């Protein structure tokens, strides 16, 4: 049996679907089982656990031959790194207590760096917390998600503009669909090994914000222009969208790092490319 955290989310949901399709038994770890009845209908066994609940996580991991773990940064946390570290320590402790033989963990490009990466530093800390927790450990270091454009799709649909913190607008960069990340996670759950392995995951090709605007225009049937969001508006806009000041500050620093070319893959491990195009990912969001 595989145990999958975040089973109602983007990557966890895709991992669960792929694992079930491959014939594996799956335990879906969710925070609110009453909102996850559809997963049980698909054949998953539900287990309730919060990110910081060592006892519940241990119970959810026990008996699994492999576990997919992730440590999403809480949007409302007053100190995102402190909360992420607490959750990461709980996950690592539960893995150790449950005696999980093989762990697949979602991480990020740039997670090998100790600073200057904004919110990605939380995933550097997560990797450090997990090291030694299981005899077989795979880190999936994914690049930026294509689905991050979802937060501004309404603006594009209503006003024909696509605000972007990724700049310059014509600069192509790596981006991958969350569905590809989930499918890769499911594949890695079935690939136990000795020691630690890193899988660097990218999309099929690089895309620029202008490519996203063009794809959206084609999907919406109207012109859409990418525009550079002014740097001074980033953090206030993110706070207005519901993020804490801490989260907004670190997310803005991440985009500063990406725009400056400081976020890159470490030259170690294996490199994989997903198959979902940016236009296909945007179509899924609109659908």
PDB file of C-alpha atoms in Angstrom, residues 32-181:
ATOM      1  CA  UNK A  32     -10.911  16.795   6.447  1.00  0.00           C
ATOM      2  CA  UNK A  33     -12.197  13.314   5.504  1.00  0.00           C
ATOM      3  CA  UNK A  34     -15.770  14.578   5.203  1.00  0.00           C
ATOM      4  CA  UNK A  35     -14.625  16.610   2.203  1.00  0.00           C
ATOM      5  CA  UNK A  36     -12.781  13.695   0.610  1.00  0.00           C
ATOM      6  CA  UNK A  37     -15.583  11.184   0.107  1.00  0.00           C
ATOM      7  CA  UNK A  38     -14.911  11.176  -3.636  1.00  0.00           C
ATOM      8  CA  UNK A  39     -11.474   9.662  -2.982  1.00  0.00           C
ATOM      9  CA  UNK A  40     -13.041   6.735  -1.159  1.00  0.00           C
ATOM     10  CA  UNK A  41     -15.402   6.278  -4.098  1.00  0.00           C
ATOM     11  CA  UNK A  42     -12.334   5.913  -6.319  1.00  0.00           C
ATOM     12  CA  UNK A  43     -10.960   3.124  -4.123  1.00  0.00           C
ATOM     13  CA  UNK A  44      -8.705   4.954  -1.672  1.00  0.00           C
ATOM     14  CA  UNK A  45      -8.713   4.355   2.071  1.00  0.00           C
ATOM     15  CA  UNK A  46      -8.997   7.634   3.992  1.00  0.00           C
ATOM     16  CA  UNK A  47      -6.795   8.590   6.935  1.00  0.00           C
ATOM     17  CA  UNK A  48      -7.091  11.860   8.849  1.00  0.00           C
ATOM     18  CA  UNK A  49      -3.934  13.727   9.880  1.00  0.00           C
ATOM     19  CA  UNK A  50      -2.825  17.326  10.254  1.00  0.00           C
ATOM     20  CA  UNK A  51       0.672  18.299   9.158  1.00  0.00           C
ATOM     21  CA  UNK A  52       1.925  18.738  12.727  1.00  0.00           C
ATOM     22  CA  UNK A  53       0.160  15.744  14.321  1.00  0.00           C
ATOM     23  CA  UNK A  54       2.897  13.153  14.866  1.00  0.00           C
ATOM     24  CA  UNK A  55       0.560  10.528  16.300  1.00  0.00           C
ATOM     25  CA  UNK A  56      -1.988  10.772  13.468  1.00  0.00           C
ATOM     26  CA  UNK A  57       0.720  10.860  10.806  1.00  0.00           C
ATOM     27  CA  UNK A  58       2.429   7.818  12.340  1.00  0.00           C
ATOM     28  CA  UNK A  59      -0.845   5.898  12.222  1.00  0.00           C
ATOM     29  CA  UNK A  60      -1.425   6.981   8.616  1.00  0.00           C
ATOM     30  CA  UNK A  61       2.093   5.914   7.558  1.00  0.00           C
ATOM     31  CA  UNK A  62       2.168   2.600   9.437  1.00  0.00           C
ATOM     32  CA  UNK A  63       2.025  -0.427   7.153  1.00  0.00           C
ATOM     33  CA  UNK A  64       2.704   1.539   3.967  1.00  0.00           C
ATOM     34  CA  UNK A  65       5.438   0.279   1.667  1.00  0.00           C
ATOM     35  CA  UNK A  66       5.997   3.822   0.400  1.00  0.00           C
ATOM     36  CA  UNK A  67       4.800   7.291   1.375  1.00  0.00           C
ATOM     37  CA  UNK A  68       4.495  10.538  -0.597  1.00  0.00           C
ATOM     38  CA  UNK A  69       5.061  13.523   1.680  1.00  0.00           C
ATOM     39  CA  UNK A  70       4.859  17.247   1.145  1.00  0.00           C
ATOM     40  CA  UNK A  71       5.101  20.294   3.369  1.00  0.00           C
ATOM     41  CA  UNK A  72       2.988  23.115   1.904  1.00  0.00           C
ATOM     42  CA  UNK A  73       3.901  26.491   3.337  1.00  0.00           C
ATOM     43  CA  UNK A  74       0.900  27.816   5.328  1.00  0.00           C
ATOM     44  CA  UNK A  75      -0.477  30.954   3.733  1.00  0.00           C
ATOM     45  CA  UNK A  76      -1.577  32.613   6.973  1.00  0.00           C
ATOM     46  CA  UNK A  77       1.461  31.822   9.149  1.00  0.00           C
ATOM     47  CA  UNK A  78       3.020  34.794  10.919  1.00  0.00           C
ATOM     48  CA  UNK A  79       6.423  33.098  10.527  1.00  0.00           C
ATOM     49  CA  UNK A  80       6.323  30.737   7.558  1.00  0.00           C
ATOM     50  CA  UNK A  81       9.712  29.169   8.231  1.00  0.00           C
ATOM     51  CA  UNK A  82       8.955  28.397  11.865  1.00  0.00           C
ATOM     52  CA  UNK A  83       5.638  26.724  11.030  1.00  0.00           C
ATOM     53  CA  UNK A  84       7.096  24.843   8.061  1.00  0.00           C
ATOM     54  CA  UNK A  85       9.970  23.606  10.248  1.00  0.00           C
ATOM     55  CA  UNK A  86       7.537  22.384  12.911  1.00  0.00           C
ATOM     56  CA  UNK A  87       5.490  20.503  10.312  1.00  0.00           C
ATOM     57  CA  UNK A  88       8.583  19.067   8.636  1.00  0.00           C
ATOM     58  CA  UNK A  89       9.903  17.771  11.943  1.00  0.00           C
ATOM     59  CA  UNK A  90       6.538  16.118  12.671  1.00  0.00           C
ATOM     60  CA  UNK A  91       6.495  14.403   9.276  1.00  0.00           C
ATOM     61  CA  UNK A  92      10.069  13.164   9.677  1.00  0.00           C
ATOM     62  CA  UNK A  93       9.370  11.870  13.190  1.00  0.00           C
ATOM     63  CA  UNK A  94       6.256  10.034  11.999  1.00  0.00           C
ATOM     64  CA  UNK A  95       8.187   8.404   9.138  1.00  0.00           C
ATOM     65  CA  UNK A  96      10.787   7.169  11.605  1.00  0.00           C
ATOM     66  CA  UNK A  97       8.228   5.925  14.129  1.00  0.00           C
ATOM     67  CA  UNK A  98       6.207   4.101  11.472  1.00  0.00           C
ATOM     68  CA  UNK A  99       9.296   2.489  10.002  1.00  0.00           C
ATOM     69  CA  UNK A 100       8.451   3.599   6.464  1.00  0.00           C
ATOM     70  CA  UNK A 101      10.890   1.869   4.078  1.00  0.00           C
ATOM     71  CA  UNK A 102      10.593   4.266   1.132  1.00  0.00           C
ATOM     72  CA  UNK A 103       9.701   7.972   1.045  1.00  0.00           C
ATOM     73  CA  UNK A 104       9.083  10.275  -1.909  1.00  0.00           C
ATOM     74  CA  UNK A 105       9.131  13.957  -0.943  1.00  0.00           C
ATOM     75  CA  UNK A 106       8.066  16.998  -2.945  1.00  0.00           C
ATOM     76  CA  UNK A 107      10.774  19.643  -3.025  1.00  0.00           C
ATOM     77  CA  UNK A 108      11.828  22.391  -5.419  1.00  0.00           C
ATOM     78  CA  UNK A 109      14.555  23.580  -7.703  1.00  0.00           C
ATOM     79  CA  UNK A 110      16.865  25.711  -5.596  1.00  0.00           C
ATOM     80  CA  UNK A 111      16.234  23.628  -2.468  1.00  0.00           C
ATOM     81  CA  UNK A 112      19.944  22.809  -2.254  1.00  0.00           C
ATOM     82  CA  UNK A 113      20.648  26.485  -1.479  1.00  0.00           C
ATOM     83  CA  UNK A 114      20.653  27.727   2.114  1.00  0.00           C
ATOM     84  CA  UNK A 115      19.324  31.223   1.445  1.00  0.00           C
ATOM     85  CA  UNK A 116      18.448  33.925  -1.050  1.00  0.00           C
ATOM     86  CA  UNK A 117      15.602  31.823  -2.442  1.00  0.00           C
ATOM     87  CA  UNK A 118      12.605  33.195  -0.587  1.00  0.00           C
ATOM     88  CA  UNK A 119       9.957  30.660   0.322  1.00  0.00           C
ATOM     89  CA  UNK A 120      11.995  27.811  -1.213  1.00  0.00           C
ATOM     90  CA  UNK A 121      14.178  27.903   1.891  1.00  0.00           C
ATOM     91  CA  UNK A 122      11.358  26.067   3.677  1.00  0.00           C
ATOM     92  CA  UNK A 123      11.896  23.146   1.302  1.00  0.00           C
ATOM     93  CA  UNK A 124      15.636  23.211   1.899  1.00  0.00           C
ATOM     94  CA  UNK A 125      14.822  22.842   5.591  1.00  0.00           C
ATOM     95  CA  UNK A 126      12.301  20.070   4.797  1.00  0.00           C
ATOM     96  CA  UNK A 127      14.937  18.085   2.930  1.00  0.00           C
ATOM     97  CA  UNK A 128      17.299  18.435   5.866  1.00  0.00           C
ATOM     98  CA  UNK A 129      14.620  17.236   8.292  1.00  0.00           C
ATOM     99  CA  UNK A 130      13.863  14.148   6.207  1.00  0.00           C
ATOM    100  CA  UNK A 131      17.433  12.991   5.702  1.00  0.00           C
ATOM    101  CA  UNK A 132      17.963   9.758   7.599  1.00  0.00           C
ATOM    102  CA  UNK A 133      14.268   9.242   8.364  1.00  0.00           C
ATOM    103  CA  UNK A 134      13.922   6.306   5.930  1.00  0.00           C
ATOM    104  CA  UNK A 135      16.381   3.906   4.266  1.00  0.00           C
ATOM    105  CA  UNK A 136      15.091   4.881   0.801  1.00  0.00           C
ATOM    106  CA  UNK A 137      14.424   8.569   0.104  1.00  0.00           C
ATOM    107  CA  UNK A 138      13.616  10.316  -3.184  1.00  0.00           C
ATOM    108  CA  UNK A 139      13.359  14.094  -3.475  1.00  0.00           C
ATOM    109  CA  UNK A 140      11.370  15.386  -6.444  1.00  0.00           C
ATOM    110  CA  UNK A 141      12.750  18.863  -7.041  1.00  0.00           C
ATOM    111  CA  UNK A 142      10.121  20.427  -9.272  1.00  0.00           C
ATOM    112  CA  UNK A 143      10.350  23.776 -10.974  1.00  0.00           C
ATOM    113  CA  UNK A 144       7.618  26.450 -10.780  1.00  0.00           C
ATOM    114  CA  UNK A 145       4.089  25.125 -11.317  1.00  0.00           C
ATOM    115  CA  UNK A 146       2.172  26.151 -14.437  1.00  0.00           C
ATOM    116  CA  UNK A 147      -0.936  26.256 -12.268  1.00  0.00           C
ATOM    117  CA  UNK A 148       0.432  29.295 -10.413  1.00  0.00           C
ATOM    118  CA  UNK A 149      -1.112  31.363 -13.204  1.00  0.00           C
ATOM    119  CA  UNK A 150      -4.505  30.413 -11.769  1.00  0.00           C
ATOM    120  CA  UNK A 151      -4.459  33.343  -9.335  1.00  0.00           C
ATOM    121  CA  UNK A 152      -4.675  35.895 -12.179  1.00  0.00           C
ATOM    122  CA  UNK A 153      -6.864  34.072 -14.698  1.00  0.00           C
ATOM    123  CA  UNK A 154      -9.916  36.132 -13.760  1.00  0.00           C
ATOM    124  CA  UNK A 155      -7.994  39.318 -14.532  1.00  0.00           C
ATOM    125  CA  UNK A 156      -7.010  37.932 -17.929  1.00  0.00           C
ATOM    126  CA  UNK A 157     -10.559  36.847 -18.717  1.00  0.00           C
ATOM    127  CA  UNK A 158     -12.161  40.131 -17.662  1.00  0.00           C
ATOM    128  CA  UNK A 159      -9.563  42.702 -18.695  1.00  0.00           C
ATOM    129  CA  UNK A 160      -7.373  41.030 -21.310  1.00  0.00           C
ATOM    130  CA  UNK A 161      -4.176  41.473 -19.288  1.00  0.00           C
ATOM    131  CA  UNK A 162      -1.987  38.927 -17.505  1.00  0.00           C
ATOM    132  CA  UNK A 163      -0.073  40.504 -14.585  1.00  0.00           C
ATOM    133  CA  UNK A 164       3.268  38.786 -14.070  1.00  0.00           C
ATOM    134  CA  UNK A 165       5.875  38.796 -11.350  1.00  0.00           C
ATOM    135  CA  UNK A 166       8.046  36.712 -13.662  1.00  0.00           C
ATOM    136  CA  UNK A 167      10.109  39.258 -15.564  1.00  0.00           C
ATOM    137  CA  UNK A 168      11.270  40.125 -18.205  1.00  0.00           C
ATOM    138  CA  UNK A 169       8.074  39.111 -19.951  1.00  0.00           C
ATOM    139  CA  UNK A 170       9.883  37.579 -22.910  1.00  0.00           C
ATOM    140  CA  UNK A 171      12.306  35.529 -20.794  1.00  0.00           C
ATOM    141  CA  UNK A 172      11.558  31.814 -21.044  1.00  0.00           C
ATOM    142  CA  UNK A 173      11.983  29.718 -17.930  1.00  0.00           C
ATOM    143  CA  UNK A 174      11.290  26.254 -16.593  1.00  0.00           C
ATOM    144  CA  UNK A 175       7.757  25.476 -15.460  1.00  0.00           C
ATOM    145  CA  UNK A 176       5.926  22.195 -14.955  1.00  0.00           C
ATOM    146  CA  UNK A 177       2.331  21.085 -14.485  1.00  0.00           C
ATOM    147  CA  UNK A 178       1.308  19.857 -11.036  1.00  0.00           C
ATOM    148  CA  UNK A 179      -0.300  16.861 -12.723  1.00  0.00           C
ATOM    149  CA  UNK A 180       3.080  15.832 -14.128  1.00  0.00           C
ATOM    150  CA  UNK A 181       4.567  16.210 -10.657  1.00  0.00           C
TER     151      UNK A 181
END
